Short mmCIF file of C-alpha atoms in Angstrom, two decimals:
data_model
loop_
_atom_site.label_atom_id
_atom_site.label_comp_id
_atom_site.label_asym_id
_atom_site.label_seq_id
_atom_site.Cartn_x
_atom_site.Cartn_y
_atom_site.Cartn_z
CA MET A 1 -23.11 -24.61 -3.78
CA THR A 2 -21.83 -21.02 -3.42
CA LEU A 3 -22.39 -18.26 -0.89
CA ASN A 4 -25.34 -16.05 -1.83
CA ASP A 5 -25.36 -12.33 -1.07
CA PRO A 6 -21.90 -12.08 0.55
CA LEU A 7 -21.38 -9.22 2.98
CA ILE A 8 -17.64 -8.93 2.41
CA SER A 9 -15.33 -10.00 -0.41
CA VAL A 10 -11.73 -10.83 0.49
CA ILE A 11 -9.45 -10.59 -2.56
CA VAL A 12 -6.18 -12.56 -2.53
CA PRO A 13 -3.76 -12.46 -5.50
CA VAL A 14 -1.74 -15.68 -5.62
CA TYR A 15 1.60 -16.01 -7.37
CA ASN A 16 3.98 -18.84 -6.41
CA ALA A 17 2.70 -18.85 -2.83
CA GLU A 18 2.85 -22.58 -2.11
CA ASN A 19 4.62 -22.00 1.21
CA SER A 20 2.09 -19.54 2.62
CA ILE A 21 -1.26 -19.88 0.89
CA VAL A 22 -2.69 -22.47 3.31
CA ARG A 23 -2.10 -20.20 6.31
CA CYS A 24 -3.58 -17.25 4.41
CA VAL A 25 -6.74 -19.06 3.25
CA GLU A 26 -7.38 -20.72 6.59
CA SER A 27 -7.09 -17.37 8.39
CA VAL A 28 -9.84 -15.94 6.18
CA LEU A 29 -12.16 -18.94 6.41
CA ALA A 30 -11.76 -18.99 10.20
CA GLN A 31 -13.20 -15.47 10.60
CA GLY A 32 -16.26 -15.10 12.79
CA GLU A 33 -18.23 -13.43 10.00
CA PRO A 34 -20.00 -16.19 8.01
CA ARG A 35 -20.89 -14.09 4.94
CA VAL A 36 -17.33 -13.93 3.65
CA GLU A 37 -16.60 -14.45 -0.02
CA LEU A 38 -12.94 -15.41 -0.57
CA ILE A 39 -11.71 -14.71 -4.10
CA LEU A 40 -8.40 -16.37 -4.94
CA ILE A 41 -6.76 -15.19 -8.17
CA ASP A 42 -4.00 -17.44 -9.48
CA ASP A 43 -1.79 -15.04 -11.40
CA GLY A 44 -0.01 -17.57 -13.59
CA SER A 45 1.82 -19.40 -10.78
CA THR A 46 4.54 -21.83 -11.83
CA ASP A 47 4.79 -23.70 -8.52
CA SER A 48 2.18 -25.96 -6.89
CA SER A 49 -0.13 -23.06 -5.95
CA PRO A 50 -2.75 -23.84 -8.66
CA VAL A 51 -3.05 -27.43 -7.46
CA MET A 52 -3.36 -26.27 -3.86
CA LEU A 53 -6.10 -23.80 -4.77
CA GLU A 54 -8.14 -26.59 -6.34
CA SER A 55 -8.52 -28.19 -2.92
CA TRP A 56 -10.79 -25.27 -1.94
CA ARG A 57 -12.83 -25.08 -5.15
CA ALA A 58 -15.80 -26.93 -3.62
CA HIS A 59 -15.86 -24.69 -0.55
CA PRO A 60 -19.05 -22.56 -0.59
CA GLN A 61 -17.17 -19.40 0.40
CA VAL A 62 -14.33 -19.74 -2.11
CA ARG A 63 -14.15 -18.58 -5.72
CA ILE A 64 -11.07 -19.30 -7.82
CA ILE A 65 -9.96 -17.29 -10.83
CA SER A 66 -7.05 -18.33 -13.05
CA GLN A 67 -5.27 -15.95 -15.39
CA ARG A 68 -1.99 -15.48 -17.20
CA ASN A 69 0.65 -13.69 -15.17
CA GLY A 70 -0.20 -10.02 -15.24
CA GLY A 71 1.10 -8.78 -11.90
CA VAL A 72 -0.51 -8.08 -8.57
CA SER A 73 -2.56 -5.11 -9.79
CA SER A 74 -4.01 -7.16 -12.63
CA ALA A 75 -4.95 -9.92 -10.18
CA ARG A 76 -6.55 -7.49 -7.73
CA ASN A 77 -8.53 -5.90 -10.56
CA ALA A 78 -9.81 -9.32 -11.57
CA GLY A 79 -10.88 -9.85 -7.97
CA ILE A 80 -12.69 -6.51 -7.83
CA ALA A 81 -14.54 -7.29 -11.07
CA ALA A 82 -15.67 -10.65 -9.68
CA SER A 83 -16.56 -9.37 -6.20
CA ARG A 84 -20.14 -9.15 -4.93
CA GLY A 85 -19.64 -8.11 -1.32
CA ALA A 86 -20.85 -4.85 0.16
CA TYR A 87 -17.33 -4.45 1.53
CA LEU A 88 -13.86 -5.30 0.23
CA ARG A 89 -10.68 -6.43 1.99
CA PHE A 90 -7.38 -7.14 0.26
CA VAL A 91 -4.99 -9.76 1.62
CA ASP A 92 -1.62 -10.79 0.16
CA ALA A 93 -0.93 -14.51 -0.11
CA ASP A 94 2.21 -14.21 2.06
CA ASP A 95 0.22 -12.69 4.92
CA PHE A 96 -2.80 -13.63 7.03
CA LEU A 97 -5.63 -12.23 9.13
CA PRO A 98 -5.89 -12.24 12.92
CA ALA A 99 -9.02 -13.74 14.46
CA ASP A 100 -12.17 -11.60 14.07
CA ALA A 101 -10.34 -9.02 11.94
CA LEU A 102 -13.34 -8.74 9.62
CA SER A 103 -16.09 -8.56 12.24
CA ARG A 104 -14.12 -5.96 14.17
CA CYS A 105 -14.15 -3.67 11.12
CA LEU A 106 -17.72 -4.45 10.12
CA SER A 107 -18.99 -3.54 13.59
CA LEU A 108 -17.88 0.06 12.96
CA MET A 109 -19.45 0.43 9.53
CA ASN A 110 -22.62 2.45 9.04
CA ASP A 111 -24.07 4.76 6.39
CA ASN A 112 -21.82 7.63 7.51
CA VAL A 113 -18.57 5.66 7.31
CA GLY A 114 -16.70 5.05 4.07
CA LEU A 115 -13.40 3.53 5.20
CA ILE A 116 -11.98 1.68 8.19
CA VAL A 117 -8.22 1.85 8.78
CA GLY A 118 -6.59 -0.54 11.25
CA GLU A 119 -3.14 -1.57 12.38
CA SER A 120 -0.79 -4.24 11.04
CA GLN A 121 1.32 -6.54 13.19
CA HIS A 122 4.59 -7.44 11.46
CA PHE A 123 6.11 -10.91 11.67
CA THR A 124 9.55 -12.20 10.76
CA PRO A 125 9.76 -14.90 8.06
CA GLN A 126 10.23 -17.34 10.96
CA GLY A 127 6.88 -16.33 12.47
CA GLU A 128 8.10 -14.14 15.33
CA PRO A 129 6.15 -10.92 15.96
CA VAL A 130 8.12 -7.72 15.47
CA ALA A 131 7.82 -5.20 18.30
CA ARG A 132 5.78 -2.18 17.22
CA SER A 133 4.15 0.80 18.90
CA PHE A 134 0.54 1.67 18.10
CA PRO A 135 -1.39 4.94 18.53
CA ALA A 136 -2.63 5.60 22.05
CA GLU A 137 -6.09 6.68 20.87
CA ALA A 138 -8.55 3.82 20.67
CA GLN A 139 -10.31 5.40 17.71
CA ARG A 140 -10.10 8.52 15.53
CA VAL A 141 -12.92 9.75 13.30
CA LEU A 142 -11.76 11.88 10.36
CA SER A 143 -13.17 13.59 7.31
CA ALA A 144 -11.93 12.26 3.98
CA SER A 145 -9.65 15.29 3.48
CA ASP A 146 -8.17 14.99 6.98
CA ALA A 147 -7.73 11.26 6.42
CA VAL A 148 -5.55 12.03 3.40
CA ASN A 149 -3.15 14.05 5.56
CA ASP A 150 -3.31 11.44 8.29
CA LEU A 151 -2.37 8.59 5.95
CA LEU A 152 0.28 10.59 4.10
CA TYR A 153 2.04 12.03 7.15
CA PHE A 154 0.65 11.88 10.68
CA HIS A 155 -0.01 8.12 10.82
CA PRO A 156 1.45 6.84 7.51
CA ARG A 157 -0.57 3.96 6.06
CA HIS A 158 0.29 3.60 2.39
CA GLY A 159 -1.04 0.11 1.70
CA ILE A 160 -4.48 -1.37 1.15
CA CYS A 161 -4.42 -4.51 3.30
CA ASP A 162 -5.06 -2.72 6.61
CA LYS A 163 -8.29 -1.16 5.34
CA LEU A 164 -11.95 -2.03 4.76
CA PHE A 165 -13.48 -0.46 1.63
CA ARG A 166 -17.05 -0.11 0.40
CA GLY A 167 -17.39 -2.52 -2.51
CA GLU A 168 -20.21 -0.75 -4.32
CA LEU A 169 -18.33 2.56 -4.25
CA VAL A 170 -15.30 0.89 -5.85
CA ARG A 171 -17.33 -0.94 -8.45
CA SER A 172 -19.76 1.88 -9.34
CA HIS A 173 -16.89 4.30 -9.99
CA GLN A 174 -14.89 1.58 -11.76
CA LEU A 175 -11.96 2.26 -9.45
CA ARG A 176 -9.08 -0.05 -10.31
CA PHE A 177 -5.37 -0.42 -9.66
CA ASN A 178 -3.18 1.10 -12.37
CA GLU A 179 -1.50 -1.90 -13.96
CA GLN A 180 1.20 0.28 -15.54
CA ILE A 181 2.53 1.38 -12.15
CA ALA A 182 4.76 -0.91 -10.08
CA ASN A 183 5.34 1.28 -7.01
CA PHE A 184 2.92 3.18 -4.74
CA GLU A 185 -0.02 1.97 -6.80
CA ASP A 186 -1.62 0.97 -3.47
CA LEU A 187 -1.46 4.51 -2.12
CA LEU A 188 -2.81 5.87 -5.40
CA PHE A 189 -5.81 3.55 -5.09
CA VAL A 190 -6.43 4.70 -1.49
CA MET A 191 -6.18 8.40 -2.40
CA GLN A 192 -8.53 7.96 -5.36
CA TYR A 193 -10.96 6.10 -3.11
CA LEU A 194 -10.87 8.86 -0.48
CA SER A 195 -11.67 11.42 -3.18
CA LEU A 196 -14.96 9.57 -3.76
CA LEU A 197 -16.14 9.55 -0.13
CA GLY A 198 -17.70 13.01 -0.04
CA THR A 199 -19.06 13.58 3.47
CA GLN A 200 -18.54 10.00 4.62
CA GLN A 201 -16.12 9.56 7.49
CA VAL A 202 -12.95 7.54 7.96
CA ILE A 203 -12.50 5.63 11.20
CA CYS A 204 -8.96 4.78 12.31
CA ILE A 205 -8.61 2.17 15.04
CA ASN A 206 -5.59 0.87 16.94
CA SER A 207 -6.77 -2.75 16.70
CA VAL A 208 -4.59 -5.11 14.67
CA ILE A 209 -6.58 -6.23 11.65
CA TYR A 210 -3.72 -7.55 9.51
CA HIS A 211 -0.68 -9.77 9.94
CA TYR A 212 2.14 -8.79 7.60
CA VAL A 213 5.02 -11.22 7.08
CA GLU A 214 8.30 -9.51 6.23
CA SER A 215 10.26 -10.68 3.21
CA GLU A 216 13.03 -13.19 3.76
CA ASN A 217 15.13 -11.53 1.08
CA SER A 218 16.12 -8.17 2.53
CA ALA A 219 18.33 -7.50 -0.50
CA THR A 220 15.21 -7.28 -2.65
CA ARG A 221 13.88 -4.50 -0.45
CA SER A 222 17.12 -2.52 -0.49
CA SER A 223 17.93 -2.73 -4.20
CA VAL A 224 16.30 -0.43 -6.72
CA ARG A 225 15.26 -0.98 -10.32
CA GLU A 226 13.91 1.35 -12.97
CA LYS A 227 10.37 0.07 -12.37
CA HIS A 228 10.50 1.45 -8.82
CA PHE A 229 10.61 4.97 -10.26
CA SER A 230 7.06 4.49 -11.48
CA PHE A 231 6.24 6.00 -8.08
CA ALA A 232 6.53 9.32 -9.95
CA ARG A 233 3.46 8.45 -11.99
CA SER A 234 1.60 7.35 -8.86
CA PHE A 235 2.19 10.73 -7.23
CA SER A 236 1.31 12.59 -10.43
CA GLU A 237 -2.02 10.75 -10.57
CA MET A 238 -2.59 11.36 -6.85
CA GLN A 239 -2.12 15.07 -7.24
CA ARG A 240 -5.12 15.21 -9.56
CA VAL A 241 -7.52 14.12 -6.81
CA LEU A 242 -6.02 15.90 -3.79
CA GLY A 243 -6.91 19.38 -2.53
CA ARG A 244 -4.73 22.35 -1.60
CA SER A 245 -5.07 21.45 2.09
CA ASN A 246 -3.16 18.25 1.31
CA ASP A 247 -0.25 19.90 -0.59
CA LYS A 248 2.25 20.20 2.26
CA PHE A 249 1.95 16.58 3.31
CA PHE A 250 1.75 15.32 -0.27
CA TYR A 251 5.00 17.04 -1.25
CA PHE A 252 6.69 16.00 2.00
CA LEU A 253 6.06 12.34 1.20
CA LEU A 254 6.97 12.79 -2.47
CA LEU A 255 10.33 14.33 -1.51
CA LYS A 256 10.99 11.61 1.03
CA VAL A 257 10.29 8.87 -1.50
CA SER A 258 12.10 10.63 -4.36
CA SER A 259 15.27 11.29 -2.35
CA ALA A 260 15.29 7.69 -1.08
CA TYR A 261 15.13 6.16 -4.56
CA LEU A 262 17.50 8.70 -6.06
CA TYR A 263 20.02 7.93 -3.33
CA LYS A 264 19.84 4.22 -4.06
CA ALA A 265 20.10 4.80 -7.80
CA ILE A 266 23.08 7.16 -7.51
CA VAL A 267 25.17 4.96 -5.22
CA SER A 268 24.34 1.78 -7.13
CA GLY A 269 26.12 3.02 -10.24
CA GLU A 270 23.65 1.03 -12.36
CA PHE A 271 21.64 3.91 -13.84
CA ASN A 272 22.63 6.16 -16.71
CA SER A 273 23.12 9.87 -16.07
CA ALA A 274 20.19 10.95 -18.24
CA PHE A 275 17.74 8.87 -16.18
CA ILE A 276 19.11 10.18 -12.87
CA ASN A 277 19.22 13.77 -14.14
CA ASP A 278 15.58 13.58 -15.19
CA HIS A 279 14.51 12.46 -11.72
CA ILE A 280 16.74 15.06 -10.07
CA ARG A 281 14.89 17.66 -12.17
CA ARG A 282 11.55 16.24 -10.99
CA TYR A 283 12.78 16.28 -7.39
CA ARG A 284 13.79 19.93 -7.63
CA GLN A 285 10.42 20.88 -9.07
CA ALA A 286 8.71 19.07 -6.22
CA PHE A 287 10.94 20.81 -3.67
CA LYS A 288 9.96 24.23 -5.00
CA SER A 289 6.30 23.26 -4.74
CA TYR A 290 6.94 22.05 -1.19
CA LEU A 291 8.40 25.46 -0.27
CA SER A 292 5.30 27.14 -1.68
CA SER A 293 2.93 24.84 0.20
CA GLY A 294 4.45 25.54 3.63
CA VAL A 295 7.45 23.69 5.03
CA ILE A 296 7.19 21.22 7.90
CA ILE A 297 9.91 22.18 10.36
CA ASN A 298 11.87 19.01 11.07
CA GLY A 299 15.11 17.24 10.17
CA TRP A 300 13.70 15.84 6.97
CA SER A 301 13.07 19.32 5.55
CA LEU A 302 16.72 20.20 6.15
CA TYR A 303 17.74 17.00 4.38
CA PHE A 304 15.42 17.84 1.47
CA MET A 305 17.12 21.24 1.11
CA LEU A 306 20.62 19.74 1.14
CA PHE A 307 19.56 17.09 -1.36
CA PHE A 308 18.10 19.83 -3.56
CA CYS A 309 21.47 21.60 -3.63
CA SER A 310 23.59 18.55 -4.48
CA PRO A 311 21.88 15.15 -4.76
CA ARG A 312 25.02 13.30 -5.84
CA LEU A 313 27.23 14.76 -3.12
CA ILE A 314 24.68 14.14 -0.39
CA SER A 315 24.15 10.58 -1.63
CA GLN A 316 27.87 9.81 -1.56
CA MET A 317 28.23 11.38 1.90
CA ARG A 318 25.30 9.31 3.13
CA LYS A 319 26.85 6.17 1.71
CA LEU A 320 30.16 6.92 3.42
CA ALA A 321 28.41 7.60 6.72
CA GLN A 322 26.51 4.32 6.53
CA SER A 323 29.68 2.42 5.64
CA ALA A 324 31.52 4.00 8.58
CA GLY A 325 28.62 3.12 10.87
CA ARG A 326 28.69 -0.52 9.83
CA GLY A 327 32.44 -0.62 10.20
CA GLY A 328 32.20 0.78 13.72
#
């Protein structure tokens, strides 16, 4: 027996998540909203995750999809294709939902609303909440264009798991995650979705609707690989759907991301000069566009200018400053 006419589809990609998947699944099934369809996509796990998923196969709210390992975007796309809910939520297998996270979002949805954006509470790998500050406003109602600037700059929210999407809008426009991009593909999906909203509004709330568990391996977060530079393609695709009113904030974020990854690549000594030079060229083009769009007066803009002049020198100086700080 399966759930008929689900109101909301929760899509969870699963890859080697044996240590967290029970907490994740139980947090979804414990939601107050009964018309929840939970889609679990096993993305070629090599641990005990597939066996663990089988224990939920008979549950009326659970659907299980198994596929060869194709990456998180491939798994999410499989979930979208299988979804039937009027609304979509994405949850990562390492994370979990707070109580009533779904009903809290659904209560705000009406014909004039296309997206709900909430807050995420971070947790350490040991389960301790990480102190965070949240916006003072209880709720902000934005146009789709203003929401772009809000998510890019004013209240940065680059992921998908703290949002409630309209399922039919995603499916009817065949909106999918780009499986060739390994970095900022989430933000690309969000920006493409916002471009489809038309006159529908975006509601931002300060309620916590997602529990994000930080990675235990901090080295993974700090190291950089060539695949991370696929962010350049994400931003190139984003630019196609954004308007001129978004340019300043778009280029600000692009420069912030570009300089961060270039810094890591330069000081690592693991990238060839041609690769770094190509991304320095891209950075400088973006900086010129940023100047044309109208500069945001803050410390970052000064850093962007210095990095434009000499990326390698600034990177080495930054490395020395960080080393001196740790030594102190």
